[in-house]
Short mmCIF file of C-alpha atoms in Angstrom, two decimals:
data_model
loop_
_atom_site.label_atom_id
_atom_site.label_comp_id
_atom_site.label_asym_id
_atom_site.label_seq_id
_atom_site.Cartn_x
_atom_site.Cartn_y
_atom_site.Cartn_z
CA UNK A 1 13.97 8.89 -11.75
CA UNK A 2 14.77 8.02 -7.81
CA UNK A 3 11.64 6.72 -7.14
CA UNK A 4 10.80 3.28 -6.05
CA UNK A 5 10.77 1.12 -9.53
CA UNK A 6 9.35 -2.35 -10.54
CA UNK A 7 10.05 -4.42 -14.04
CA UNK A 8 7.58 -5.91 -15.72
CA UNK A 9 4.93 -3.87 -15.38
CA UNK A 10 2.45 -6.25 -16.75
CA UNK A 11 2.88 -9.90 -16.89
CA UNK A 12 0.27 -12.00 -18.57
CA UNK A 13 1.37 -16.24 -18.21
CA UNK A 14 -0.76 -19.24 -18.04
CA UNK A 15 -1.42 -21.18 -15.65
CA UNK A 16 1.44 -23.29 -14.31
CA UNK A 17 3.98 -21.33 -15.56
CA UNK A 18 6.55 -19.36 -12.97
CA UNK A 19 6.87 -15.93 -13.09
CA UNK A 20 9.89 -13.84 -11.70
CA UNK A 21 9.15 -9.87 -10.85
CA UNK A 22 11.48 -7.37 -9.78
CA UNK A 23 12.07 -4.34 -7.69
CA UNK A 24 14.37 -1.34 -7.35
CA UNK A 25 14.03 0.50 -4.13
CA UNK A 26 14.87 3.86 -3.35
CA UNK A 27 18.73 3.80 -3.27
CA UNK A 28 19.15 4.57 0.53
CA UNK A 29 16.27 2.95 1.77
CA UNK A 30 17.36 -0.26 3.98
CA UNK A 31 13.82 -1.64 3.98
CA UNK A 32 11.38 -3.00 1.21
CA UNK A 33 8.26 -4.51 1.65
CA UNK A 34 5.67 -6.78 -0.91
CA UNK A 35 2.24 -6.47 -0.83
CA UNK A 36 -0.57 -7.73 -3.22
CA UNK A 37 -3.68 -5.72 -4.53
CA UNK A 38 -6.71 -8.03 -5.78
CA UNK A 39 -9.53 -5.74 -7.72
CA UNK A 40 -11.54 -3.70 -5.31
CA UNK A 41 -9.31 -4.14 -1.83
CA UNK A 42 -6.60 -2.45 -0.32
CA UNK A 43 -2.97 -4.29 -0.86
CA UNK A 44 -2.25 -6.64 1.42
CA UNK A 45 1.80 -7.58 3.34
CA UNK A 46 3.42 -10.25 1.99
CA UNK A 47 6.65 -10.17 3.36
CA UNK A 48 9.32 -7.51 4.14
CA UNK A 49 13.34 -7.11 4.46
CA UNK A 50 15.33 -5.37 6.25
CA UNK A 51 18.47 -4.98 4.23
CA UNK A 52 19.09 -8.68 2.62
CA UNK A 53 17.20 -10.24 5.82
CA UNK A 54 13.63 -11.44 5.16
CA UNK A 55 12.32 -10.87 8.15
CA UNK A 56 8.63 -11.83 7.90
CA UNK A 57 6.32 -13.42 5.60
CA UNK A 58 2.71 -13.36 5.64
CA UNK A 59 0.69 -16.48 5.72
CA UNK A 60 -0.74 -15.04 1.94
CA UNK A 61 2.51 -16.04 0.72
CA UNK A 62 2.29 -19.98 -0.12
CA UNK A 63 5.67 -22.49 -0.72
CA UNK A 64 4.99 -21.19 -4.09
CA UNK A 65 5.93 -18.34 -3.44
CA UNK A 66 9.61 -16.80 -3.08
CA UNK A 67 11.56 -13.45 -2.39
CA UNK A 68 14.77 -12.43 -2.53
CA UNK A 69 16.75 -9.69 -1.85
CA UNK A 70 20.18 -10.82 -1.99
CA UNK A 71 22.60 -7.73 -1.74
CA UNK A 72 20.05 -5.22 0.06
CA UNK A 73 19.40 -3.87 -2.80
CA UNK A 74 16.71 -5.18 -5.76
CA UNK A 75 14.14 -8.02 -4.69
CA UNK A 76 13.10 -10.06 -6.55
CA UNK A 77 9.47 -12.16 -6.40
CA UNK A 78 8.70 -15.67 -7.88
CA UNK A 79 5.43 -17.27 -7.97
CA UNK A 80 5.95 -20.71 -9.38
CA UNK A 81 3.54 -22.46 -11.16
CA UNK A 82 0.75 -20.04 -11.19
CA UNK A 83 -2.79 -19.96 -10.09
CA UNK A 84 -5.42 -18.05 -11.92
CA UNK A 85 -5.72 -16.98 -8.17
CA UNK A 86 -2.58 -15.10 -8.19
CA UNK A 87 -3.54 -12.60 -10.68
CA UNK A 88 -3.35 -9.26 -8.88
CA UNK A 89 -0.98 -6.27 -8.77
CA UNK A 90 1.75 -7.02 -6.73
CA UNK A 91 3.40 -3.65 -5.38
CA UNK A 92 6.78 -2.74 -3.95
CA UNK A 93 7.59 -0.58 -1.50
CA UNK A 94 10.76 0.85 0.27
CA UNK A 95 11.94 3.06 3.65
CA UNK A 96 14.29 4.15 5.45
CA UNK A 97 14.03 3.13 9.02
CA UNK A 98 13.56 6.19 11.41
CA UNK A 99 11.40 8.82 12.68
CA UNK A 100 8.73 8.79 10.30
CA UNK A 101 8.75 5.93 8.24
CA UNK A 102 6.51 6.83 5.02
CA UNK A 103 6.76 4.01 2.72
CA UNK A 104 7.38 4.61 -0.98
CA UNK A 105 5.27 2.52 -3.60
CA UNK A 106 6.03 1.75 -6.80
CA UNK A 107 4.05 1.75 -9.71
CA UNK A 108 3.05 -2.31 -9.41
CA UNK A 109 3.48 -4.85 -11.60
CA UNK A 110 0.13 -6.13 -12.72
CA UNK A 111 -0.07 -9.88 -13.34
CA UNK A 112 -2.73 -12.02 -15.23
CA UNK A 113 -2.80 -15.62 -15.39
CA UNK A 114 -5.22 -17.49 -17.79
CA UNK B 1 -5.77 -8.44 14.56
CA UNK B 2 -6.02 -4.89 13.45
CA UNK B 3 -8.74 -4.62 10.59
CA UNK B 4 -9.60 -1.19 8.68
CA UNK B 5 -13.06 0.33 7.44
CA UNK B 6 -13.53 2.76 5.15
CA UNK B 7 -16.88 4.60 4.64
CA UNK B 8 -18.27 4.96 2.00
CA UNK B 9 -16.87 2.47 -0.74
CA UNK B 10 -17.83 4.80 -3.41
CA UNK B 11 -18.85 9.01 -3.77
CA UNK B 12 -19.60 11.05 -6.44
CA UNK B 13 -20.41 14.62 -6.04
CA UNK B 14 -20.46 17.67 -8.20
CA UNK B 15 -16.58 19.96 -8.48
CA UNK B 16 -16.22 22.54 -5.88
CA UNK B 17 -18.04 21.34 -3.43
CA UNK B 18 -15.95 19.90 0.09
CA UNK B 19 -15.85 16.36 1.09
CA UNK B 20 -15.34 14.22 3.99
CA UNK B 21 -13.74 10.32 3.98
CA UNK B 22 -14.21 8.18 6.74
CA UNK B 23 -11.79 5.70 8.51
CA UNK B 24 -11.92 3.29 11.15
CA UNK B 25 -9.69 0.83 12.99
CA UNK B 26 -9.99 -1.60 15.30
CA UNK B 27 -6.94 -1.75 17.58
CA UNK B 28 -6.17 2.06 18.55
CA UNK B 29 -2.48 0.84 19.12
CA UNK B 30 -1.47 2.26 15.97
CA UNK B 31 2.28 4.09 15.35
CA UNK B 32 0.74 5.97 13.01
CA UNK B 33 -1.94 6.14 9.92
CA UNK B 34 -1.46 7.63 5.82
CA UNK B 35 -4.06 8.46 3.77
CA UNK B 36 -3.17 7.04 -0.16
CA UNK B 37 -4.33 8.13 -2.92
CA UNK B 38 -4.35 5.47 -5.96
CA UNK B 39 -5.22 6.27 -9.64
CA UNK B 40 -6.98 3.26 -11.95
CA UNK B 41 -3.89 1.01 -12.76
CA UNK B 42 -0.98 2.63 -11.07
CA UNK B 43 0.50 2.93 -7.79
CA UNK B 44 -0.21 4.32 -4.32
CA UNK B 45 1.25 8.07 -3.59
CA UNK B 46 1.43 9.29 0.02
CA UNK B 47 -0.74 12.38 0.45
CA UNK B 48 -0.53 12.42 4.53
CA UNK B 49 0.69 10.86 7.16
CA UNK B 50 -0.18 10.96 11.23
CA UNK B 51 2.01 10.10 13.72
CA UNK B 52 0.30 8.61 17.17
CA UNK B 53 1.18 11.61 18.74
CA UNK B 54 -0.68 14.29 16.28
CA UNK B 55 -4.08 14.88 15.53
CA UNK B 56 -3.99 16.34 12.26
CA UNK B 57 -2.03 16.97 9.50
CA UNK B 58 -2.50 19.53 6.32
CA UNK B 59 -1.77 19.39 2.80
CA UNK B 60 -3.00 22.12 0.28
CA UNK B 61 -6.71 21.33 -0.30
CA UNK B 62 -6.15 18.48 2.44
CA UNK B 63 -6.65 17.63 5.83
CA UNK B 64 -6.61 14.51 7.70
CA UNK B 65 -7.75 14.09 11.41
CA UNK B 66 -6.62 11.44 14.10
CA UNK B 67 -9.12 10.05 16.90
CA UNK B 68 -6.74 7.47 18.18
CA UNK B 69 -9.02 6.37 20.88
CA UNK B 70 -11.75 6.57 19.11
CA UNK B 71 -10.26 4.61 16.06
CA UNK B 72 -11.16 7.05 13.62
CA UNK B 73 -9.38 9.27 11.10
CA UNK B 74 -11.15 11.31 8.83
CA UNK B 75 -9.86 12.97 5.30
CA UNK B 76 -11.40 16.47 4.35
CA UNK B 77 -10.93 17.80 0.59
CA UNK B 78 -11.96 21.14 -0.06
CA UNK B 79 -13.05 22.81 -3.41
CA UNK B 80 -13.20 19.21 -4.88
CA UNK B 81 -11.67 19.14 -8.57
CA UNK B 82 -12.13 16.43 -11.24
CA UNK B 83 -8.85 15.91 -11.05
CA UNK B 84 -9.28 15.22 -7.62
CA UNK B 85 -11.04 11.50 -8.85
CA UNK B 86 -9.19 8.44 -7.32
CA UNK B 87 -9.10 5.84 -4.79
CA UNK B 88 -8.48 6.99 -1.73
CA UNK B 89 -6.99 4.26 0.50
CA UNK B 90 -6.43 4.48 4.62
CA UNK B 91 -3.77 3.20 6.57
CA UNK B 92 -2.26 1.95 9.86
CA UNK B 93 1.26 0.94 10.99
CA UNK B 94 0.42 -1.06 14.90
CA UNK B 95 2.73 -0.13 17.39
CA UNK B 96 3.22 -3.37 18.87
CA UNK B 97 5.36 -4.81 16.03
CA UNK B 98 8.38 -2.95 14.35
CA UNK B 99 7.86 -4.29 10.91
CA UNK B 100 5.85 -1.14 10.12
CA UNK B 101 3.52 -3.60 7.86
CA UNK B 102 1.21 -1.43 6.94
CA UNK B 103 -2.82 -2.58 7.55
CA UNK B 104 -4.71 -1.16 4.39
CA UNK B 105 -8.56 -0.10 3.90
CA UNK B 106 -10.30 -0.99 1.05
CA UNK B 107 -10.51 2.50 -0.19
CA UNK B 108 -13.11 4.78 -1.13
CA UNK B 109 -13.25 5.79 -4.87
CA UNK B 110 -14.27 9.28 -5.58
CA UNK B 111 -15.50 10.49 -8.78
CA UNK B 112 -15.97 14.64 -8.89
CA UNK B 113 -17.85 15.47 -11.12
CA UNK B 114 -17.36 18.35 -13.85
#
């Protein structure tokens, strides 16, 4: 499969615990992109990179927070110690930069905390 | 700040019949707007995408119009199908920044019924 992937695909932790996701972009794609999906809204940026540069990070994404992708490749995302307010789906998406710049999701990672 | 409506959150109509979703957006400064289409659980799949420049673009079954000044985009399904059932989720990508961050709806989720 070329597609856009992301490991776990569900995550359940209790609170205070850190949890580490990750995501494989499309293999040529020089961009990938985090956004979160609560139950009933549309997914919402968290922060972007262009190759291993983050380049922006939304103001959704607290000091708890962290992402990394270190050789332009995978990212990965950290939330440490968890919130029971940080359970969502947390997607991943990748493009290449250029004319039309659809942006590929993957299949989420959905994340619980209790 | 660039905010997205969609109308109406929820439809359910009978198979066959054809079916119009609504979108609107605040700042008409867009680079250009995808319709999504999200099953229960999983991840988003491109079904269209507008550039600025265009005011429609066709899929199969689908069609999605651009009103840039107006703000609006519409998506038209015809000869609904059950299979057809999912969130449908609009899009925009402002022009003013290049992080192509993409500005999500809240979706509307369809049900056809057999």
């Amino acid at each position: 499969d070329t597609g856009v992937s992301q490991d776990p695909r569900h995550k359940i932790t209790k609170r205070g615990q850190n949890v580490t996701f990750r995501c494989d972009p499309i293999s040529e794609h020089n961009r990938l992109y985090w956004y979160r999906q609560t139950l009933g809204q549309g997914p919402e940026f968290l922060t972007y990179f262009q190759n291993e540069a983050q380049l922006e990070k939304s103001r959704l994404l607290s000091d708890r927070f962290s992402a990394e992708r270190p050789k332009g490749s995978f990212s990965t995302l950290e939330i440490q110690r968890t919130e029971q307010g940080d359970s969502a789906m947390y997607l991943c998406a990748s493009s290449l930069v250029g004319i039309q710049e659809t942006q590929y999701f993957g299949p989420g990672t959905r994340l619980l905390v209790l | 700040k660039q905010e997205v409506t969609q109308i109406p959150a929820a439809l359910s109509v009978p198979e066959g019949e054809n079916l119009v979703l609504n979108c609107s957006f605040t700042d008409s400064a867009i680079y250009n707007l995808q319709w999504f289409r999200q099953d229960p659980g999983k991840g988003l799949t491109s079904l269209l995408l507008i550039q600025s420049s265009q005011r429609e673009q066709t899929s199969g079954r689908l069609n999605a119009s651009l009103d840039k000044s107006s703000g609006r985009s519409t998506l038209y399904i015809a000869a609904s199908q059950p299979g057809d059932s999912a969130t449908y989720l609009c899009a925009v990508i402002g022009s003013t920044n290049r992080d192509d961050k993409i500005i999500f709806g809240k979706g509307t989720r369809l049900h056809i019924l057999p």
